[in-house]
mmCIF file with all atom_site columns, C-alpha atoms (C1' of nucleotides) in Angstrom:
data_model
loop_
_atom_site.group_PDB
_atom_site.id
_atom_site.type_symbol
_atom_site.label_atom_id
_atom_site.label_alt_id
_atom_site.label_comp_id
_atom_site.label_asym_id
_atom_site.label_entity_id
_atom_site.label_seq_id
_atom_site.pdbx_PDB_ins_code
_atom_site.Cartn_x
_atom_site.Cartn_y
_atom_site.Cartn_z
_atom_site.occupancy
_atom_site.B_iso_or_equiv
_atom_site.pdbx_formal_charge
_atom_site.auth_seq_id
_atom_site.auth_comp_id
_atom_site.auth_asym_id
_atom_site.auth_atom_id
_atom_site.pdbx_PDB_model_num
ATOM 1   C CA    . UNK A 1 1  ? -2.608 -3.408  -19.015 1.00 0.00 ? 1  UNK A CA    1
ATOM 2   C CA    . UNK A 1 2  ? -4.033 -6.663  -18.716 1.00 0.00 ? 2  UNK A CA    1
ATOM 3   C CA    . UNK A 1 3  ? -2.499 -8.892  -16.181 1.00 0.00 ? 3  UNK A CA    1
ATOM 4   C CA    . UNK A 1 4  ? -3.772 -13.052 -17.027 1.00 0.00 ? 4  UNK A CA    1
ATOM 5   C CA    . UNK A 1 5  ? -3.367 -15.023 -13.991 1.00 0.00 ? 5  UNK A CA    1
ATOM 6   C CA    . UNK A 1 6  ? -4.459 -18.269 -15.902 1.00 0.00 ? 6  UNK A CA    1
ATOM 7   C CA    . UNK A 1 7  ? -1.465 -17.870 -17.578 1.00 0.00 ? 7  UNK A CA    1
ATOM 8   C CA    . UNK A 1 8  ? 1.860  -20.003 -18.149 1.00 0.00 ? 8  UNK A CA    1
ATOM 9   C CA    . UNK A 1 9  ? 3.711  -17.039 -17.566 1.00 0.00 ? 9  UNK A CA    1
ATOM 10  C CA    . UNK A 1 10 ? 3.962  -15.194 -14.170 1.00 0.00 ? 10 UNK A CA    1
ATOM 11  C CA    . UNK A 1 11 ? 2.887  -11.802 -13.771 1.00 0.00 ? 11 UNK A CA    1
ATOM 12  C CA    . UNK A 1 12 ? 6.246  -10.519 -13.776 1.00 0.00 ? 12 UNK A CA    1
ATOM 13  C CA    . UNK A 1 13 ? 7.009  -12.095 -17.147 1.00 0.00 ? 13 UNK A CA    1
ATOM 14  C CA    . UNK A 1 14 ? 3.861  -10.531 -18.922 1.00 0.00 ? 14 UNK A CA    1
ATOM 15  C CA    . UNK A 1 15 ? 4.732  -6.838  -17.930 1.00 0.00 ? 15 UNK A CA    1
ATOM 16  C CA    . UNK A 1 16 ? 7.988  -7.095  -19.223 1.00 0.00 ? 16 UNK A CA    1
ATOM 17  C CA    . UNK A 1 17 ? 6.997  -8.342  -22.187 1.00 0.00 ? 17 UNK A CA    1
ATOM 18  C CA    . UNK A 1 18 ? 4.287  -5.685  -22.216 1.00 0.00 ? 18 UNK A CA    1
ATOM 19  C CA    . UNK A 1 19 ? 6.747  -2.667  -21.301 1.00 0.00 ? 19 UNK A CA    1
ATOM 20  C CA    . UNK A 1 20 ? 9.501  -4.240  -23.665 1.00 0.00 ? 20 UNK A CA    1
ATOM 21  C CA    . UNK A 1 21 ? 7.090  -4.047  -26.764 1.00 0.00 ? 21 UNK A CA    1
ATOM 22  C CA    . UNK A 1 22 ? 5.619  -0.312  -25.395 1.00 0.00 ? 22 UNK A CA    1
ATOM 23  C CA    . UNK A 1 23 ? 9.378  0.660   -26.064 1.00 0.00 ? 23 UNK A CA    1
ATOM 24  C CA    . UNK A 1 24 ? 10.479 -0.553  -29.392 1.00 0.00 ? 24 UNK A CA    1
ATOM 25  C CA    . UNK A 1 25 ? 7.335  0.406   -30.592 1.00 0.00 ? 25 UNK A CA    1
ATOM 26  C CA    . UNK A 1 26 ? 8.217  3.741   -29.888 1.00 0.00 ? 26 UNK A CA    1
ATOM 27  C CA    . UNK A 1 27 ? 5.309  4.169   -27.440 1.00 0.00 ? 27 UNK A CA    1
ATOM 28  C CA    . UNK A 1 28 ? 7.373  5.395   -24.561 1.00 0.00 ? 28 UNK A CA    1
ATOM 29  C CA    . UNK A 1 29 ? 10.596 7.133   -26.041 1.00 0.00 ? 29 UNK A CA    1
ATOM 30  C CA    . UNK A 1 30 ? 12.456 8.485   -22.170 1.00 0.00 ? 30 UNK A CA    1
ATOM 31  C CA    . UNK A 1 31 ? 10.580 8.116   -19.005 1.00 0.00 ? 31 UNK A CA    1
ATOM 32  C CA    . UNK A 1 32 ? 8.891  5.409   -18.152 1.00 0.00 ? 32 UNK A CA    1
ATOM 33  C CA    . UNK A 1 33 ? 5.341  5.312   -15.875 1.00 0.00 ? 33 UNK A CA    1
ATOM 34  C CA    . UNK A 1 34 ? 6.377  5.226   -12.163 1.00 0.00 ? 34 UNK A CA    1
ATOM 35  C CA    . UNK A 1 35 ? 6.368  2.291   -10.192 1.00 0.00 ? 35 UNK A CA    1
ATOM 36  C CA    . UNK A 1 36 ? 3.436  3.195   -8.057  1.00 0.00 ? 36 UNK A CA    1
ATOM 37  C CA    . UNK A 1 37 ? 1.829  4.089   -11.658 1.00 0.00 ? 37 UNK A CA    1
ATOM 38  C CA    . UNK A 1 38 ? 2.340  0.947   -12.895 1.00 0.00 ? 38 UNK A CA    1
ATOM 39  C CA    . UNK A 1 39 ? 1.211  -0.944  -9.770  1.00 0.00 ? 39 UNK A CA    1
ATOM 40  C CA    . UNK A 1 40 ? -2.063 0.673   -10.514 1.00 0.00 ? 40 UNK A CA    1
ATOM 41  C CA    . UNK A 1 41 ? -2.560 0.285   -14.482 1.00 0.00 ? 41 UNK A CA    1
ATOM 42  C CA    . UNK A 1 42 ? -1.766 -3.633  -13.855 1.00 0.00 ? 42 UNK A CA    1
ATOM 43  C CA    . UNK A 1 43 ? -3.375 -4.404  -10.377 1.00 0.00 ? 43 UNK A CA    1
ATOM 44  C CA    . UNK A 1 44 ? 0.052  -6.357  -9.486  1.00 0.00 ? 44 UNK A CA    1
ATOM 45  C CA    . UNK A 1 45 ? 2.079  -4.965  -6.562  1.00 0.00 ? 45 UNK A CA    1
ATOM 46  C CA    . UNK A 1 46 ? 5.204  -2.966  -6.257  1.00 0.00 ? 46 UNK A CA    1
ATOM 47  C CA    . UNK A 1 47 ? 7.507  -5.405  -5.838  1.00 0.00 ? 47 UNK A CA    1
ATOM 48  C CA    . UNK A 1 48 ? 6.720  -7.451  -8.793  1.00 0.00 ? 48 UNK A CA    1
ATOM 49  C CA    . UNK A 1 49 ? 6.440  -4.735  -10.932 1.00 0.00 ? 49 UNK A CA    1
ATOM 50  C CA    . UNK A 1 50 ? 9.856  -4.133  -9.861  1.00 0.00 ? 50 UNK A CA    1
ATOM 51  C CA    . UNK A 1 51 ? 10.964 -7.455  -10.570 1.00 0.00 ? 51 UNK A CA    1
ATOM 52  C CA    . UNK A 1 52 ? 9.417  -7.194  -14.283 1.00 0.00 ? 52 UNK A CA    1
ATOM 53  C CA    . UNK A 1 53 ? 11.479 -3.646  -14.613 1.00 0.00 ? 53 UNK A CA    1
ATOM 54  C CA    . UNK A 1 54 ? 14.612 -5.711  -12.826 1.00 0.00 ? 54 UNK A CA    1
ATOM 55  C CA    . UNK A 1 55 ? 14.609 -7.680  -16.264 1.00 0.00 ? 55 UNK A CA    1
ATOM 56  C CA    . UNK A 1 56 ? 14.361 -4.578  -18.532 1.00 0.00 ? 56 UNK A CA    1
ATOM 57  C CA    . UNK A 1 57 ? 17.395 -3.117  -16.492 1.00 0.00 ? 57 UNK A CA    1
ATOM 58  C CA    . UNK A 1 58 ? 19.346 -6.503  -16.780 1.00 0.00 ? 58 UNK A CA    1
ATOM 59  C CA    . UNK A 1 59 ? 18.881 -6.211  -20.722 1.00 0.00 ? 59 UNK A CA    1
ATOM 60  C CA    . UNK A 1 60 ? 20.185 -2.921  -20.568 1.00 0.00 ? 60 UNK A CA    1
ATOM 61  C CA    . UNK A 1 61 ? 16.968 -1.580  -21.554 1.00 0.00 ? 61 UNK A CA    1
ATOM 62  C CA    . UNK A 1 62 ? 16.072 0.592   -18.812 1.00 0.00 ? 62 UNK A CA    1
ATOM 63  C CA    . UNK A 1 63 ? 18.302 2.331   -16.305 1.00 0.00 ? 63 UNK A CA    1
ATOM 64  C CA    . UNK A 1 64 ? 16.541 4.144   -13.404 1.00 0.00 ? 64 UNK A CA    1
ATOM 65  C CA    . UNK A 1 65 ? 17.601 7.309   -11.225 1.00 0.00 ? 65 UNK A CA    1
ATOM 66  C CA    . UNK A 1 66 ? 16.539 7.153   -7.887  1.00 0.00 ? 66 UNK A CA    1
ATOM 67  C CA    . UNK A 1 67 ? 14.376 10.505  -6.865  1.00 0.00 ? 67 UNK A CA    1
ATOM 68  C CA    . UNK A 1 68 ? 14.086 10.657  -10.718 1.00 0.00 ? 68 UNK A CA    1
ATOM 69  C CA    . UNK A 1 69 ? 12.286 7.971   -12.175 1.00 0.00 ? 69 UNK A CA    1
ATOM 70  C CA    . UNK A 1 70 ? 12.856 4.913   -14.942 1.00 0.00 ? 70 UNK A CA    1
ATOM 71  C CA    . UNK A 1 71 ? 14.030 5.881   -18.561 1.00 0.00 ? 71 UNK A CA    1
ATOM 72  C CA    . UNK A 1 72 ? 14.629 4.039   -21.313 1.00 0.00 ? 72 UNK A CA    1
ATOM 73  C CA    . UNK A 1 73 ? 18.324 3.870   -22.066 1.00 0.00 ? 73 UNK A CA    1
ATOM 74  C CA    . UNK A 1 74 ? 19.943 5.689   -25.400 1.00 0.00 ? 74 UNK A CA    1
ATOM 75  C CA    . UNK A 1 75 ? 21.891 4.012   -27.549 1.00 0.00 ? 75 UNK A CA    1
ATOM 76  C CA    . UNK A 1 76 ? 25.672 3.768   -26.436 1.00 0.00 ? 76 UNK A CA    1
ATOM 77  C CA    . UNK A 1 77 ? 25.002 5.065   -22.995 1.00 0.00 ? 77 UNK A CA    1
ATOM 78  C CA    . UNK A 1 78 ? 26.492 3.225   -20.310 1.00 0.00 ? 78 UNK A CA    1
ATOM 79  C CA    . UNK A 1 79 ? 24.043 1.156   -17.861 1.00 0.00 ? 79 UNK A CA    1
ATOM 80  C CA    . UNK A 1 80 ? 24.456 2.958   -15.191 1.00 0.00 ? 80 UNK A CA    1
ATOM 81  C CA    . UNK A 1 81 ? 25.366 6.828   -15.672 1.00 0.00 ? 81 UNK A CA    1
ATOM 82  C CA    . UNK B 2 1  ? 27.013 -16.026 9.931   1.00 0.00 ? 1  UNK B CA    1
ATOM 83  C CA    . UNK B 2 2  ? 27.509 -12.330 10.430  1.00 0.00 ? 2  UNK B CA    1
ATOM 84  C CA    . UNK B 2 3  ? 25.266 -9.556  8.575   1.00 0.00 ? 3  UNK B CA    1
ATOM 85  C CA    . UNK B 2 4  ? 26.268 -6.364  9.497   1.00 0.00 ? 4  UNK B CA    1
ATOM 86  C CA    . UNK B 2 5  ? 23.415 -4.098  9.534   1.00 0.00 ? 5  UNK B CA    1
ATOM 87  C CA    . UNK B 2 6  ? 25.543 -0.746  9.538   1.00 0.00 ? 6  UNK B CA    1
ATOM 88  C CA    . UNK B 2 7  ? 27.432 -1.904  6.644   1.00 0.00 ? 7  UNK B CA    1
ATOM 89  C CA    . UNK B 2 8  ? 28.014 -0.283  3.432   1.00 0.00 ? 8  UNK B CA    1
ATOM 90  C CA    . UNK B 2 9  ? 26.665 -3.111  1.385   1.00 0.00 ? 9  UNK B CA    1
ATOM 91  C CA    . UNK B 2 10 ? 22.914 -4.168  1.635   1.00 0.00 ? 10 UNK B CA    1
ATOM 92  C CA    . UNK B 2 11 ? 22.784 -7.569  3.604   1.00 0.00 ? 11 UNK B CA    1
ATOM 93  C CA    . UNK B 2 12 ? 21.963 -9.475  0.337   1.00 0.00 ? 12 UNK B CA    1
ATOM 94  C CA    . UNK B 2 13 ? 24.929 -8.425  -1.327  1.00 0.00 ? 13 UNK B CA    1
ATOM 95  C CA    . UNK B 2 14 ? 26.901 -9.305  1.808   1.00 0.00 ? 14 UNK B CA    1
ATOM 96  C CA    . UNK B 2 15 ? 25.155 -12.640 1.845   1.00 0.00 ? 15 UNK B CA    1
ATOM 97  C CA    . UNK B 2 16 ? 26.018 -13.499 -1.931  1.00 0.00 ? 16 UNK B CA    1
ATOM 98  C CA    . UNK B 2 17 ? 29.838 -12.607 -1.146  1.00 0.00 ? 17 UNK B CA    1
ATOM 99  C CA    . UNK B 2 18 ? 29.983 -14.645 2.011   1.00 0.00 ? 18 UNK B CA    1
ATOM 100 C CA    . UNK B 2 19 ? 28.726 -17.707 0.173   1.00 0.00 ? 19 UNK B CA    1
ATOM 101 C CA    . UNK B 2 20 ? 30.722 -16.842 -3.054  1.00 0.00 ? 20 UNK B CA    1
ATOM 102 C CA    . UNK B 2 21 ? 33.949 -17.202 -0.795  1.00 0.00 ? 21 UNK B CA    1
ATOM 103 C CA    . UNK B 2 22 ? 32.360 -20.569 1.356   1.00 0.00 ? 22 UNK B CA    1
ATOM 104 C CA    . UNK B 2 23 ? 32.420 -21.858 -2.641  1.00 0.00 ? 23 UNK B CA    1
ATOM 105 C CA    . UNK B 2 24 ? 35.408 -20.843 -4.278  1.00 0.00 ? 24 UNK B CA    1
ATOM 106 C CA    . UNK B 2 25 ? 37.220 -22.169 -0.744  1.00 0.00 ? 25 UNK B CA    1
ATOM 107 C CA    . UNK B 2 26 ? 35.721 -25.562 -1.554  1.00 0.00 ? 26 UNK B CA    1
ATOM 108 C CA    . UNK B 2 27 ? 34.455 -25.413 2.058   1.00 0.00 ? 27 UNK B CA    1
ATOM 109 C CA    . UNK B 2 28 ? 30.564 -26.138 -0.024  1.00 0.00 ? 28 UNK B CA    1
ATOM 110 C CA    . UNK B 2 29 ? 31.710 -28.620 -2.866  1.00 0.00 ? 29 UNK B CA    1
ATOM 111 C CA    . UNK B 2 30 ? 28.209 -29.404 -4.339  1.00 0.00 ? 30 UNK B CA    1
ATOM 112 C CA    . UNK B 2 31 ? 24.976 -28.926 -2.184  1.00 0.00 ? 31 UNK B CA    1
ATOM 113 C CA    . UNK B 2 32 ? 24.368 -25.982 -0.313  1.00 0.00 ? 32 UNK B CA    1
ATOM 114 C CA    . UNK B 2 33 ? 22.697 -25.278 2.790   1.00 0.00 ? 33 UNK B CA    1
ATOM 115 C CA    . UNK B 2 34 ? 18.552 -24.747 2.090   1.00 0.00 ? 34 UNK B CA    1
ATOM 116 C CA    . UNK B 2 35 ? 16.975 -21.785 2.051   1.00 0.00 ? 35 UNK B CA    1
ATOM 117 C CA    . UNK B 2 36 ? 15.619 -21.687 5.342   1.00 0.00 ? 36 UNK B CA    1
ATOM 118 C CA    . UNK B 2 37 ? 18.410 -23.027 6.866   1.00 0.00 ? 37 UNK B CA    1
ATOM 119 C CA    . UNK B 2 38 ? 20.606 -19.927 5.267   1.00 0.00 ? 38 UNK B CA    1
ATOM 120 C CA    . UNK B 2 39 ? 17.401 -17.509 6.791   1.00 0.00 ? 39 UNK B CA    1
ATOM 121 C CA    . UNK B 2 40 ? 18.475 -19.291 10.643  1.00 0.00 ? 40 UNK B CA    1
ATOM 122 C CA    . UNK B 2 41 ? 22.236 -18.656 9.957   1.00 0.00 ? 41 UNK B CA    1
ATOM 123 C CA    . UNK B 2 42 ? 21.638 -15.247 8.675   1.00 0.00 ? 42 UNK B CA    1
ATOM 124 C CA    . UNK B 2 43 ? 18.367 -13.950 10.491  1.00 0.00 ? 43 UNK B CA    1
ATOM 125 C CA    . UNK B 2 44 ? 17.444 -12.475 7.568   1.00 0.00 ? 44 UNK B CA    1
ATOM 126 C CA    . UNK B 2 45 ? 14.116 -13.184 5.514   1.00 0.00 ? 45 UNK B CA    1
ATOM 127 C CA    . UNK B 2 46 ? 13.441 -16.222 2.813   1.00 0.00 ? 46 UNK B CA    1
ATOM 128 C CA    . UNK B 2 47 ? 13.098 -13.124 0.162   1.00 0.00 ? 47 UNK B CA    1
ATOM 129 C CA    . UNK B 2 48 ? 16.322 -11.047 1.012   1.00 0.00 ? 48 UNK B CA    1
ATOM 130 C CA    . UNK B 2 49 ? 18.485 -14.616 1.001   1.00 0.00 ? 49 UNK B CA    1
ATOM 131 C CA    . UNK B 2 50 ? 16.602 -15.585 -2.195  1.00 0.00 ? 50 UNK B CA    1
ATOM 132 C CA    . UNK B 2 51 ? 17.869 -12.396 -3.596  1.00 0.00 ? 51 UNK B CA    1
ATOM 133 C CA    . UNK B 2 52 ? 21.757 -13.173 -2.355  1.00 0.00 ? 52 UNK B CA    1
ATOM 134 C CA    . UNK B 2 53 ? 21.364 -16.834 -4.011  1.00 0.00 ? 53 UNK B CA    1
ATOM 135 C CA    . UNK B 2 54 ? 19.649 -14.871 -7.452  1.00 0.00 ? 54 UNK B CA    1
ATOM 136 C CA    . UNK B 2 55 ? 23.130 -13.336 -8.190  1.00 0.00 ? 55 UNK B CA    1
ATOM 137 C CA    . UNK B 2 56 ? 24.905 -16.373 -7.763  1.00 0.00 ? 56 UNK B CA    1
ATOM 138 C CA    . UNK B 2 57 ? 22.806 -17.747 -10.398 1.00 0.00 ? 57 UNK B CA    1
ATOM 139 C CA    . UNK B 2 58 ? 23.150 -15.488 -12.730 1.00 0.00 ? 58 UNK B CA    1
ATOM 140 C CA    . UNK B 2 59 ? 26.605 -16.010 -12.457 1.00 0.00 ? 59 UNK B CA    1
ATOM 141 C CA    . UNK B 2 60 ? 26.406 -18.913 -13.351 1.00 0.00 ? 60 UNK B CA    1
ATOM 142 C CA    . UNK B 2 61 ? 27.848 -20.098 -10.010 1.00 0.00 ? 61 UNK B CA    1
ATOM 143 C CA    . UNK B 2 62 ? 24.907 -22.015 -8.461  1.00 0.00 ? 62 UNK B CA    1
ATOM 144 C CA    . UNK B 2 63 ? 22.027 -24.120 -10.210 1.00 0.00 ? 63 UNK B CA    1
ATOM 145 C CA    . UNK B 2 64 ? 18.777 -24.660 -8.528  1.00 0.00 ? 64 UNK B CA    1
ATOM 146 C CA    . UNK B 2 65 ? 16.269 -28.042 -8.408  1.00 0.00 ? 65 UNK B CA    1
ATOM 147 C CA    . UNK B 2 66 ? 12.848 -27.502 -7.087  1.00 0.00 ? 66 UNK B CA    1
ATOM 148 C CA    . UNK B 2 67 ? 12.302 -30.048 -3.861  1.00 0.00 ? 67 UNK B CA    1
ATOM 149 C CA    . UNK B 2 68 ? 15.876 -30.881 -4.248  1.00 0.00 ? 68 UNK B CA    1
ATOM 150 C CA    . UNK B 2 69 ? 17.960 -27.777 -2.715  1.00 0.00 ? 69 UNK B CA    1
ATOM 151 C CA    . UNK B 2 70 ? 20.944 -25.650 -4.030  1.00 0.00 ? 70 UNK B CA    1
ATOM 152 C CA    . UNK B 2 71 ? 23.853 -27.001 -6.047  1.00 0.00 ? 71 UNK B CA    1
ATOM 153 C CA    . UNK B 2 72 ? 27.124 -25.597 -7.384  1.00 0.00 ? 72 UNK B CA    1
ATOM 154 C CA    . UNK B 2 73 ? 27.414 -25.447 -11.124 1.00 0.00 ? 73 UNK B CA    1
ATOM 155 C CA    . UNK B 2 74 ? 29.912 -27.796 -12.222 1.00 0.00 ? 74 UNK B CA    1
ATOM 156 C CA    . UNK B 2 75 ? 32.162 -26.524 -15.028 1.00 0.00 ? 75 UNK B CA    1
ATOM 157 C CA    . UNK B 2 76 ? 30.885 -26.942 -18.296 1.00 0.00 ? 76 UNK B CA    1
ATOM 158 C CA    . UNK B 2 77 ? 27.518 -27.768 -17.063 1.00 0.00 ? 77 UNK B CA    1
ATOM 159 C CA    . UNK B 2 78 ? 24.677 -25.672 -18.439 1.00 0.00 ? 78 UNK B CA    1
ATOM 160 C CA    . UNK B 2 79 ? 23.052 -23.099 -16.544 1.00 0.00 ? 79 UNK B CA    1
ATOM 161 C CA    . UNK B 2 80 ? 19.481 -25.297 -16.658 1.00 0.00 ? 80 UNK B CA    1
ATOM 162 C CA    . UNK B 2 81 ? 19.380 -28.660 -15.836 1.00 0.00 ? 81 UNK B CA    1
ATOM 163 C "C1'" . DC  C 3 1  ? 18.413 26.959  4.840   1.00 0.00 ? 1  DC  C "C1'" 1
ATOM 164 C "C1'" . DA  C 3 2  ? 14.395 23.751  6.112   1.00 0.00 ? 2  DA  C "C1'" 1
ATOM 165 C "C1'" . DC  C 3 3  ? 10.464 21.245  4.520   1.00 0.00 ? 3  DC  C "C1'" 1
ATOM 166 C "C1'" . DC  C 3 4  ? 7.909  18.240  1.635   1.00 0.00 ? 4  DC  C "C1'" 1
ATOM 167 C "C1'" . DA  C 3 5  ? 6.196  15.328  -2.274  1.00 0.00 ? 5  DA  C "C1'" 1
ATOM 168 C "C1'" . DT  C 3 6  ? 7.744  11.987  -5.500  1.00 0.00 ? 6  DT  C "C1'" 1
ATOM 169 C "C1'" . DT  C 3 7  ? 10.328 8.023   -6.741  1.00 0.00 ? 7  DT  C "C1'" 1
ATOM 170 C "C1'" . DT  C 3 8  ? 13.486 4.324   -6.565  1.00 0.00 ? 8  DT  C "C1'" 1
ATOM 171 C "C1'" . DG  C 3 9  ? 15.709 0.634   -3.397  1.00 0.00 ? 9  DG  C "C1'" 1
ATOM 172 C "C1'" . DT  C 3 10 ? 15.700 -2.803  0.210   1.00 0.00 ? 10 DT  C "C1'" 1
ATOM 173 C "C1'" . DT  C 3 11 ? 13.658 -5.736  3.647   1.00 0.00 ? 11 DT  C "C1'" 1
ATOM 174 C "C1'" . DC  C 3 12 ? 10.232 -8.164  6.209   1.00 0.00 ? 12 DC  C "C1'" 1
ATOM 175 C "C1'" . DG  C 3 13 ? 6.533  -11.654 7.135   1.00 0.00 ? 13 DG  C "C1'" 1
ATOM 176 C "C1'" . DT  C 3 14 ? 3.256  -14.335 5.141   1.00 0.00 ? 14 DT  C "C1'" 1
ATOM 177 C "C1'" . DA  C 3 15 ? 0.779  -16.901 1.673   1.00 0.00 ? 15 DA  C "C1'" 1
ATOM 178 C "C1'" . DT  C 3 16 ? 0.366  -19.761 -2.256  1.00 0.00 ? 16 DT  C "C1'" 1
ATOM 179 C "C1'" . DG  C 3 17 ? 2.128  -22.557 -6.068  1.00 0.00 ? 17 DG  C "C1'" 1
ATOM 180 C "C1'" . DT  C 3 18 ? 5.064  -26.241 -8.002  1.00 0.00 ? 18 DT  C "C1'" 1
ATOM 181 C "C1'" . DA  C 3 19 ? 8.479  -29.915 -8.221  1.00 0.00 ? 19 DA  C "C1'" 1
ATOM 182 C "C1'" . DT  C 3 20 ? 10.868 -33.804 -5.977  1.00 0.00 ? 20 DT  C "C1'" 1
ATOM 183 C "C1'" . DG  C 3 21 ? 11.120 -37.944 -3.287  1.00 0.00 ? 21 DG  C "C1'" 1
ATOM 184 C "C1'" . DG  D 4 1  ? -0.886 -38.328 0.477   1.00 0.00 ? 1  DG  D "C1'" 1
ATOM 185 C "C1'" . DC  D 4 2  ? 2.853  -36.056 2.791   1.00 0.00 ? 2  DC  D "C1'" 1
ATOM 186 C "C1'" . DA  D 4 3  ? 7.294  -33.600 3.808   1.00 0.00 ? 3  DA  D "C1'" 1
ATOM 187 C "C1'" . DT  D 4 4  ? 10.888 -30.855 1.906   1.00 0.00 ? 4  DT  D "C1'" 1
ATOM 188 C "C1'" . DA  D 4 5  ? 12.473 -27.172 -0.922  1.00 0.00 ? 5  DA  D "C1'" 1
ATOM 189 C "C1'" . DC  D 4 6  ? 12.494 -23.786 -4.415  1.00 0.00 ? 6  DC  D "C1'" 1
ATOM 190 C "C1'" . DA  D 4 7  ? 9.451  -19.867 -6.886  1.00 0.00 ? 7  DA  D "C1'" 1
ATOM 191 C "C1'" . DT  D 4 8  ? 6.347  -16.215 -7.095  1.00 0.00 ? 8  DT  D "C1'" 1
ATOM 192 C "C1'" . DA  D 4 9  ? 3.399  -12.719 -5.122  1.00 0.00 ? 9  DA  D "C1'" 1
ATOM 193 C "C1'" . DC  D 4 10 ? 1.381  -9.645  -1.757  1.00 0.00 ? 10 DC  D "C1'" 1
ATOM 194 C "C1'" . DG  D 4 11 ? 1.210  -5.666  1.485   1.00 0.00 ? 11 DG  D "C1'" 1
ATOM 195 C "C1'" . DA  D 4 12 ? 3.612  -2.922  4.442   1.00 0.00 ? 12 DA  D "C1'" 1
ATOM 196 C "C1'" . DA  D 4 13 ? 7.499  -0.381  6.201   1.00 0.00 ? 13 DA  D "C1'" 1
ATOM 197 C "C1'" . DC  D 4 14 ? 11.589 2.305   5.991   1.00 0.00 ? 14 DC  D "C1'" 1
ATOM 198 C "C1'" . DA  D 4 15 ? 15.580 4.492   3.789   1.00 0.00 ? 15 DA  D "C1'" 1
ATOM 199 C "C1'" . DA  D 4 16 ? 17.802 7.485   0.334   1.00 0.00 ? 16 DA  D "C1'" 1
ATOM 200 C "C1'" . DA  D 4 17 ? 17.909 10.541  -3.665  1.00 0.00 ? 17 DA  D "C1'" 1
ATOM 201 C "C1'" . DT  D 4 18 ? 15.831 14.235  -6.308  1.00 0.00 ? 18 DT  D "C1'" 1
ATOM 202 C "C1'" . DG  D 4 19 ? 13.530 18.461  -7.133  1.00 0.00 ? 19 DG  D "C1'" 1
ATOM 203 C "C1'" . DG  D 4 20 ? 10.421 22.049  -5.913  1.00 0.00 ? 20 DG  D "C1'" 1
ATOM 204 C "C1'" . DT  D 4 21 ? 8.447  25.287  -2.400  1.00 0.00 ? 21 DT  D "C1'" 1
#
DNA sequence: CACCATTTGTTCGTATGTATG
DNA sequence: GCATACATACGAACAAATGGT
């Protein structure tokens, strides 16, 4: 992914949006990319890539399992299992 | 104030309840103590007390002005000034 | 059982950017 | 321009959970 410093919105912002559309396109169905994973397809660093997934999980979105990894939460599951 | 290190809860949650109380005691009415004075209280970092303040705000409990400081939400007053 | 690799979760210290006065 | 204060980002470290060897 392509990560525009120049602009308006911060980093953090633009993978969100980025990983938000990759989902209801249907691009990634369960498990996300790990963290580290991401880190390296954007160039950003772990802890704002964990900020962008922080807003996926506060949508209800995304729930992650530490050990596991990051999926993309089913319809009528609770947030956290 | 006091962060217990061997606590249960991580020292930004213990942070966000500590101030939570100082507000709904009316002990801070409107403006509350900068960031960096909160990191000398606490000893923690600018980031982890960021992170306690965060959850007030999406609480809706405390509204933020850039180069002005920290204020409780009044009630009834939106969320962004 | 122990060990280890992977992954998420928190924290730190520092730097830079932006808004206010 | 300058001082204050919030906002984002980086890189590193450490802990805890999971699953496989």
């Amino acid at each position: 992914m392509k990560i525009d410093p120049e602009s308006a919105d911060y980093p953090y912002v633009q993978l969100a949006a980025h990983l938000r559309r990759r989902i209801s396109s249907g691009e990634i169905t369960s498990l996300l990319p790990s963290l580290t994973a991401l880190t390296q397809e954007t160039g950003l660093s772990m802890g704002t890539v964990r900020r962008a997934v922080a807003l996926l999980i506060d949508e209800g979105l995304v729930v992650t399992v530490p050990g596991r990894g990051m999926f993309v939460r089913e319809r009528g599951t609770p947030r956290q299992s």
